Tab-separated table of C-alpha atoms in Angstrom:
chain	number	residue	atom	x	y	z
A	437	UNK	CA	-21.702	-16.529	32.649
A	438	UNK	CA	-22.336	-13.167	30.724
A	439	UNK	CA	-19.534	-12.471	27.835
A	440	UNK	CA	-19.301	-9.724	25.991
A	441	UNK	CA	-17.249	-9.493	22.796
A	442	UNK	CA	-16.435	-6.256	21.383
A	443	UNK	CA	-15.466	-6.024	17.596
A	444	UNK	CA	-17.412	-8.913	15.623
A	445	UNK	CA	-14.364	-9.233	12.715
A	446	UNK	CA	-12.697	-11.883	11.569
A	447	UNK	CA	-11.468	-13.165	15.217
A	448	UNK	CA	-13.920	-11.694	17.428
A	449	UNK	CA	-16.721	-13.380	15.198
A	450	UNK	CA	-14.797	-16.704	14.881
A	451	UNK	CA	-14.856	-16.478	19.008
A	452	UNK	CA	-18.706	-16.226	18.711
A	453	UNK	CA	-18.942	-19.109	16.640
A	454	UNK	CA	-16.306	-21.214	18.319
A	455	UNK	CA	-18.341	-20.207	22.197
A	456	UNK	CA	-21.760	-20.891	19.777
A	457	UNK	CA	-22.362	-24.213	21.665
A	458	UNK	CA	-21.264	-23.778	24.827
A	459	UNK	CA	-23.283	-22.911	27.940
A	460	UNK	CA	-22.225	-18.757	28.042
A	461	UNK	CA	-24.692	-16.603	26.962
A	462	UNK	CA	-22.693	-14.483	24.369
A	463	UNK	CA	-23.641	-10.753	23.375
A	464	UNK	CA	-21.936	-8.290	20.951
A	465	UNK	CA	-20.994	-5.024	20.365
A	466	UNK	CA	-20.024	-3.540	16.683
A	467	UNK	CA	-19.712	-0.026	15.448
A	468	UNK	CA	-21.509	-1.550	12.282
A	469	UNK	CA	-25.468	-2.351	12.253
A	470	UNK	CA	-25.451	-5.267	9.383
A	471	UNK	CA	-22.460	-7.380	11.563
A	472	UNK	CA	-24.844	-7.529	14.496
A	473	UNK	CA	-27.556	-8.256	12.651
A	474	UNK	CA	-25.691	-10.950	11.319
A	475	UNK	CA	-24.329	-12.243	14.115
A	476	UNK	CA	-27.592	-12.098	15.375
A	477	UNK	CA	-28.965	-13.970	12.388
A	478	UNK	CA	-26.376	-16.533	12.708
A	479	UNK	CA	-27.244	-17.298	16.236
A	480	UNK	CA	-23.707	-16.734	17.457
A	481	UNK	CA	-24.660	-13.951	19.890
A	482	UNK	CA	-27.526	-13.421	21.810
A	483	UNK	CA	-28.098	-9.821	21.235
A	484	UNK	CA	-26.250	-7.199	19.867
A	485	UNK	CA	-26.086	-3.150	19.865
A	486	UNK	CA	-24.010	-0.567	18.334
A	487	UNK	CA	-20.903	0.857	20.358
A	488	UNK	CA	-21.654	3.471	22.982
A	489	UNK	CA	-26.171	2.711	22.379
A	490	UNK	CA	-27.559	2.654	25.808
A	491	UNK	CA	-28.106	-1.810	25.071
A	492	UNK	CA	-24.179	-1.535	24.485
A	493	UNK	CA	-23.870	-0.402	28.090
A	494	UNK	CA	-26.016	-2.376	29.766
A	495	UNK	CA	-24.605	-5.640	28.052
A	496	UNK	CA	-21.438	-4.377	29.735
A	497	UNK	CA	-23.152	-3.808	33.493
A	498	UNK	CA	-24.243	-7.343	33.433
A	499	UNK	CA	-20.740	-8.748	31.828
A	500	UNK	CA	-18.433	-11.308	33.547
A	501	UNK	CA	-16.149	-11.869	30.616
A	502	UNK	CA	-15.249	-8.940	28.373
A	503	UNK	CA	-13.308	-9.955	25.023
A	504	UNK	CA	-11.864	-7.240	23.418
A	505	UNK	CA	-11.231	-7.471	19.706
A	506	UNK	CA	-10.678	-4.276	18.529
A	507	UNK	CA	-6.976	-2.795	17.735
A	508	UNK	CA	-4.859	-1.427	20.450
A	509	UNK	CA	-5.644	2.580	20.195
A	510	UNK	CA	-9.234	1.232	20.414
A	511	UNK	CA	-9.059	-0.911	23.586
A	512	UNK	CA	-7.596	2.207	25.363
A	513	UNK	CA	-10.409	4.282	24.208
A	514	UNK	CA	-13.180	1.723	25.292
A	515	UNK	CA	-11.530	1.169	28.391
A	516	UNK	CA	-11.878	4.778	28.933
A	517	UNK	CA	-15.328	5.336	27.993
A	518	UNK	CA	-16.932	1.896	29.489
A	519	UNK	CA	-14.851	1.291	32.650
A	520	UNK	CA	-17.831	3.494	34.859
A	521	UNK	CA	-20.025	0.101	33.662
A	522	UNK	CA	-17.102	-2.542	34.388
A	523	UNK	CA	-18.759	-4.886	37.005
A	524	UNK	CA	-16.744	-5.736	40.203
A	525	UNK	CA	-14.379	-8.837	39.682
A	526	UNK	CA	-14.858	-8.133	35.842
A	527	UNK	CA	-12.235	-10.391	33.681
A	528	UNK	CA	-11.552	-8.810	30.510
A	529	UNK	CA	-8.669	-10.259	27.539
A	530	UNK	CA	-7.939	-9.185	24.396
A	531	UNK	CA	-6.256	-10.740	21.403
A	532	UNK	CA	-3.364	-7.693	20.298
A	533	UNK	CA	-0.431	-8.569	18.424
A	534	UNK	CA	1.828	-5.949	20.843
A	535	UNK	CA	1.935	-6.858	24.522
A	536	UNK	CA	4.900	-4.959	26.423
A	537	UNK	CA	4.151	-0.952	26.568
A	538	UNK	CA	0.491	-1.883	25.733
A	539	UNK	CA	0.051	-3.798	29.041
A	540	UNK	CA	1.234	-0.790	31.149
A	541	UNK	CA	-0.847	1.910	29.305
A	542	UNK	CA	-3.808	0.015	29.804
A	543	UNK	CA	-3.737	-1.477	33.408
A	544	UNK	CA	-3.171	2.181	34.392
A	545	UNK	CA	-6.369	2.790	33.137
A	546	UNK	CA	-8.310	0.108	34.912
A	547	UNK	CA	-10.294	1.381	38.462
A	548	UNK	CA	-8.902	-0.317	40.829
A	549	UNK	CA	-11.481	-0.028	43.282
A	550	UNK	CA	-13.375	-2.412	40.823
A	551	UNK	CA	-10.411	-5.406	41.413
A	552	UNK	CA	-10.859	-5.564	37.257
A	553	UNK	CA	-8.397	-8.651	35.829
A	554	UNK	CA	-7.240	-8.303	32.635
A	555	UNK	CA	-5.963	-11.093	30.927
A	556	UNK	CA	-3.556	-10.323	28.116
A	557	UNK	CA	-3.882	-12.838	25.122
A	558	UNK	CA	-2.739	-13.559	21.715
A	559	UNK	CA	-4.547	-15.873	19.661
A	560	UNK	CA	-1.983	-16.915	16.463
A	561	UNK	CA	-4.822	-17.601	14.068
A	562	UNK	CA	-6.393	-14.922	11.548
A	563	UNK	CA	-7.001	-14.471	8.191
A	564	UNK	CA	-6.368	-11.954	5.471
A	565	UNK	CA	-10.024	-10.332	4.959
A	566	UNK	CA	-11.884	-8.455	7.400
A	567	UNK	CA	-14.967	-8.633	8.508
A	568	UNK	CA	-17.524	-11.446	10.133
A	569	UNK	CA	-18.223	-12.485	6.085
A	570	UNK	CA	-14.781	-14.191	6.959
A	571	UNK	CA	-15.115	-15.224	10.342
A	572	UNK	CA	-15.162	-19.134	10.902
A	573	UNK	CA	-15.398	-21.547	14.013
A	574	UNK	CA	-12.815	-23.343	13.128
A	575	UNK	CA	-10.078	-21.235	12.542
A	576	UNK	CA	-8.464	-21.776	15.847
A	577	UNK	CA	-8.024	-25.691	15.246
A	578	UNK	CA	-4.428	-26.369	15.370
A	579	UNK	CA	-3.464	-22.862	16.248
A	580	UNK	CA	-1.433	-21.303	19.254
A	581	UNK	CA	-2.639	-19.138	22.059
A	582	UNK	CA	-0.403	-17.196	23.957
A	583	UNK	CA	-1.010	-15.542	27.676
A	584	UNK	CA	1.251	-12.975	28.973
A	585	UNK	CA	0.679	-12.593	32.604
A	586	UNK	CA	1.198	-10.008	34.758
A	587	UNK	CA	1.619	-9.802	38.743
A	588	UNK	CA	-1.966	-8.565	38.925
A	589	UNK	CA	-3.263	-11.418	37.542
A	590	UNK	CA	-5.312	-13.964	39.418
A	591	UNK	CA	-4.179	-17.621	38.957
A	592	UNK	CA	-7.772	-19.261	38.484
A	593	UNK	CA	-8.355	-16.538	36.328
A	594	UNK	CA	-4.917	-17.305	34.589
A	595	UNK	CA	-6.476	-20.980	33.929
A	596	UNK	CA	-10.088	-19.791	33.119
A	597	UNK	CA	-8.892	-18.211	30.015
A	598	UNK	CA	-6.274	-21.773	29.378
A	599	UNK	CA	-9.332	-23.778	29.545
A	600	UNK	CA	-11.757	-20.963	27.015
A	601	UNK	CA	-8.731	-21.446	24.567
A	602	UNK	CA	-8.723	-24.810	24.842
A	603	UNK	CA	-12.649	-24.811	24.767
A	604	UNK	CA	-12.529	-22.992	21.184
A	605	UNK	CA	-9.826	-26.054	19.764
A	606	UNK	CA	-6.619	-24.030	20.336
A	607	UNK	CA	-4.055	-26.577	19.721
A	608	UNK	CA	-1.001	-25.205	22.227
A	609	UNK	CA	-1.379	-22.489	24.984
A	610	UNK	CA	1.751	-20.761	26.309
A	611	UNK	CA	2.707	-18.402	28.905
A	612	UNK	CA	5.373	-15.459	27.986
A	613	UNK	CA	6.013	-12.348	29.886
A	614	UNK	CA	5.473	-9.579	27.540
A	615	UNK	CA	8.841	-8.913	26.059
A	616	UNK	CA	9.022	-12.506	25.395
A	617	UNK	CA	5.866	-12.260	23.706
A	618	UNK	CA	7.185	-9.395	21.531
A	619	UNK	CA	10.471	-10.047	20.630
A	620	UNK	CA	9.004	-13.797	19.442
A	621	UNK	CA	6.196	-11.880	17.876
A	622	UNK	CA	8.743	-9.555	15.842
A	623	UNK	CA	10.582	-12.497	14.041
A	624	UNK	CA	7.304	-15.320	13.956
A	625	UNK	CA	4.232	-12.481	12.625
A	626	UNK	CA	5.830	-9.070	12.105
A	627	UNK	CA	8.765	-9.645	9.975
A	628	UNK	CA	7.261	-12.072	7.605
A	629	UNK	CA	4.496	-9.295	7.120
A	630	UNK	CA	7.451	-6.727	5.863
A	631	UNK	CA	8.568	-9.186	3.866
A	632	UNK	CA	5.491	-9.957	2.031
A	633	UNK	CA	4.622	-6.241	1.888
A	634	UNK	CA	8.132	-5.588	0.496
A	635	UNK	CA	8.148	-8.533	-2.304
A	636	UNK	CA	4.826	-8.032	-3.641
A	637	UNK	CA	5.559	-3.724	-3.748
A	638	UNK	CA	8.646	-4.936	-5.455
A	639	UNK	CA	7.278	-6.008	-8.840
A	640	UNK	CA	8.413	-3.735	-11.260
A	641	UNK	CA	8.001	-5.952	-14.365
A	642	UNK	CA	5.713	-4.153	-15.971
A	643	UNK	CA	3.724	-7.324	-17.141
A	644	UNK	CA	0.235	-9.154	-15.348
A	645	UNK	CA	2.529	-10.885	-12.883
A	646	UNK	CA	-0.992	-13.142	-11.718
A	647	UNK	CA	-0.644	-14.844	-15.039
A	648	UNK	CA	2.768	-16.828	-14.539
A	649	UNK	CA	2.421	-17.199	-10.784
A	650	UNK	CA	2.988	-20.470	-8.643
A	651	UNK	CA	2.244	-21.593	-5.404
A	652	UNK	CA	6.100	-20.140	-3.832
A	653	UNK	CA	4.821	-16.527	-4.981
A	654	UNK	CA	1.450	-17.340	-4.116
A	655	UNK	CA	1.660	-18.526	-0.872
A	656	UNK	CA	4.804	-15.948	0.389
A	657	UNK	CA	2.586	-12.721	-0.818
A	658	UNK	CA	-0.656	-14.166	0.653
A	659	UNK	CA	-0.804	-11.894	4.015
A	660	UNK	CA	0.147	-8.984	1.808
A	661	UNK	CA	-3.365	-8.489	1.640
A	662	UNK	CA	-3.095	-6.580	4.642
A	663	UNK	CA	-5.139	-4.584	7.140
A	664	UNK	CA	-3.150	-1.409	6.745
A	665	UNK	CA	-4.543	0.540	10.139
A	666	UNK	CA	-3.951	-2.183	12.268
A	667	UNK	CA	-0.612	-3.416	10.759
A	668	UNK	CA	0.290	0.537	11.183
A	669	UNK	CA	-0.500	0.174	14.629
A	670	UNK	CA	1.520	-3.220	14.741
A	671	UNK	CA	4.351	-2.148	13.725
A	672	UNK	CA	5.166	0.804	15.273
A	673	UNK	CA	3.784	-0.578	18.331
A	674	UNK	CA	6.977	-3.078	18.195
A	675	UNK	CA	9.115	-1.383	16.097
A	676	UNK	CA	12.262	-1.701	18.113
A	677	UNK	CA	12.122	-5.492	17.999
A	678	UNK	CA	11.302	-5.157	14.340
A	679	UNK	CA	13.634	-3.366	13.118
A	680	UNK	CA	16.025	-5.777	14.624
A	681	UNK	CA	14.612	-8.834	12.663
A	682	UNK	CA	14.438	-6.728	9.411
A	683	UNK	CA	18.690	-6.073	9.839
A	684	UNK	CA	18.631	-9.356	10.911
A	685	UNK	CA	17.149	-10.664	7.876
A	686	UNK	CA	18.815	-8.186	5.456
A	687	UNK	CA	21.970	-10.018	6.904
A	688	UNK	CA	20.955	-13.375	5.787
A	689	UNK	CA	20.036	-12.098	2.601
A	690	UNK	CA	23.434	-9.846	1.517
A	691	UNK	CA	25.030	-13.705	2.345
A	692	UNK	CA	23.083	-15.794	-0.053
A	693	UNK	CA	23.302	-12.067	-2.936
A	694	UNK	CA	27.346	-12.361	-1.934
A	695	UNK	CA	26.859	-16.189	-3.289
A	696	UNK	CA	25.406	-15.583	-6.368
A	697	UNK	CA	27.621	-12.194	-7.650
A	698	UNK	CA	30.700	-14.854	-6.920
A	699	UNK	CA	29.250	-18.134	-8.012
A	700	UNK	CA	29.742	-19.936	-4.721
A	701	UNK	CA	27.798	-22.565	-5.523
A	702	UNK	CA	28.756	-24.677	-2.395
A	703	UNK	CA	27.915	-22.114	-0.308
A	704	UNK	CA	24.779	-21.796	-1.933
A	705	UNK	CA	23.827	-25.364	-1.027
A	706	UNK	CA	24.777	-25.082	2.155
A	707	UNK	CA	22.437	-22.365	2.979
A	708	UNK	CA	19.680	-24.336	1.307
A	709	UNK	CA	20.594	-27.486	3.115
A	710	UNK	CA	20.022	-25.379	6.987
A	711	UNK	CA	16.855	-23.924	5.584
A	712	UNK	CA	15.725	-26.979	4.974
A	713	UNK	CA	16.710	-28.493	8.670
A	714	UNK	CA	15.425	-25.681	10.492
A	715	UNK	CA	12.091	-25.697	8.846
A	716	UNK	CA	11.597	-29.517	8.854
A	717	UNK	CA	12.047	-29.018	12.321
A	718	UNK	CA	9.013	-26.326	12.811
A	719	UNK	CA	6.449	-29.459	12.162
């Protein structure tokens, strides 16, 4: 089997590495020279070429698998400018945060005539740098995968993709329709991004806050480091479900503020004491 991943970042190069000893034969396609010649150096592709290079469409002729790492706005765009090259019976997935309007926009764009099934997936792993320099085989150990099928899908096609997840060490894979998938995605990924955005662009101290950090500030503000152009698209991708999660959480928050401007120390506790039961029960 030919696959063909497009966008050799953090997760489309740790799907390289992760497929590195299996028995596809794996090419890439970048917009960026020194990744492929990296991957390439790395052995975790087979060849390489630059998006929209005549090598770039002929990997894609000869593709059974097409993995599509890029951010939403680009999917639609290389949908649109590859699909002439799409083999019959071509299985493509992806691994966007937003599922629900996304799905809809792109199946529209699939020919149909070319019975193309597009597998819409979710891997919850990533990290906070960009780029195959941070790109690792085994980031996927222990994490989730999520599918969210749709009536066009193919069933053995359905459990081809189970079994690649489970192939590259995914811990847990799940099936969600796609507003499942987003409204789980809003509270689980999106909202803890706000929050970290918001606490770390709330230091106003005026002093070199790294200096008297520990590991609670540390580890809450580490995915502020954040990929601002795909985040953007994220966001506002989902921002109905969001924005419900944010009120929701401002809610929780004006509770435990009410505490402390009356001193209810007993109610204080009590909030700690559910925290602490609903996170012990997350492991």
């Amino acid at each position: 089997m030919n696959i063909t991943i497009v966008g050799l970042g953090v997760i489309g190069g740790s799907y390289a590495m992760a497929l590195k000893e299996s028995d596809y034969n794996i090419y890439g396609i970048d917009i960026n020279y020194d990744t492929i010649k990296k991957a390439k150096d790395l052995l975790i592709i087979k060849d390489g070429a630059l998006d929209n290079d005549i090598k770039s469409k002929e990997f894609i002729k000869k593709t059974d698998l097409l993995i599509l790492c890029i951010y939403p706005k680009s999917i639609k765009k290389f949908i649109e400018k590859y699909k002439v090259y799409f083999k019959k019976g071509l299985i493509i997935t992806d691994v966007t945060g937003i599922k629900d309007n996304f799905i809809n926009e792109v199946e529209n764009l699939l020919p149909r005539e070319k019975n193309i099934d597009f597998i819409f997936c979710h891997p919850m792993a990533g990290r906070e740098k960009r780029g195959l320099n941070y790109a690792c085989g085994t980031i996927f150990k222990k994490a989730n995968f999520i599918i969210t099928p749709t009536e066009n899908n193919k069933e053995e096609n359905l459990r081809f993709i189970e079994e690649l997840a489970f192939l590259m060490k995914f811990k847990k894979v799940k099936r969600l329709s796609a507003k499942e998938h987003d409204l789980i995605i809003s509270f689980t990924s999106q909202l803890p991004h706000a929050i970290a955005v918001s606490l770390i662009n709330s230091d106003n101290l005026n002093i070199k806050t790294g200096d008297f950090i520990g590991d609670s500030y540390r580890e809450l503000t580490r995915i502020a480091n954040i990929n601002e152009d795909l985040w953007c698209e994220l966001f506002l991708g989902n921002k109905n479900n969001l924005i419900k999660r944010i009120d929701d959480f401002q809610e929780k928050l004006d509770i435990l503020k009410k505490c402390l401007v009356n001193e209810e120390e007993e109610s204080l506790k009590e909030i700690f004491k559910e925290s602490t039961r609903k996170r012990e029960v997350l492991e």
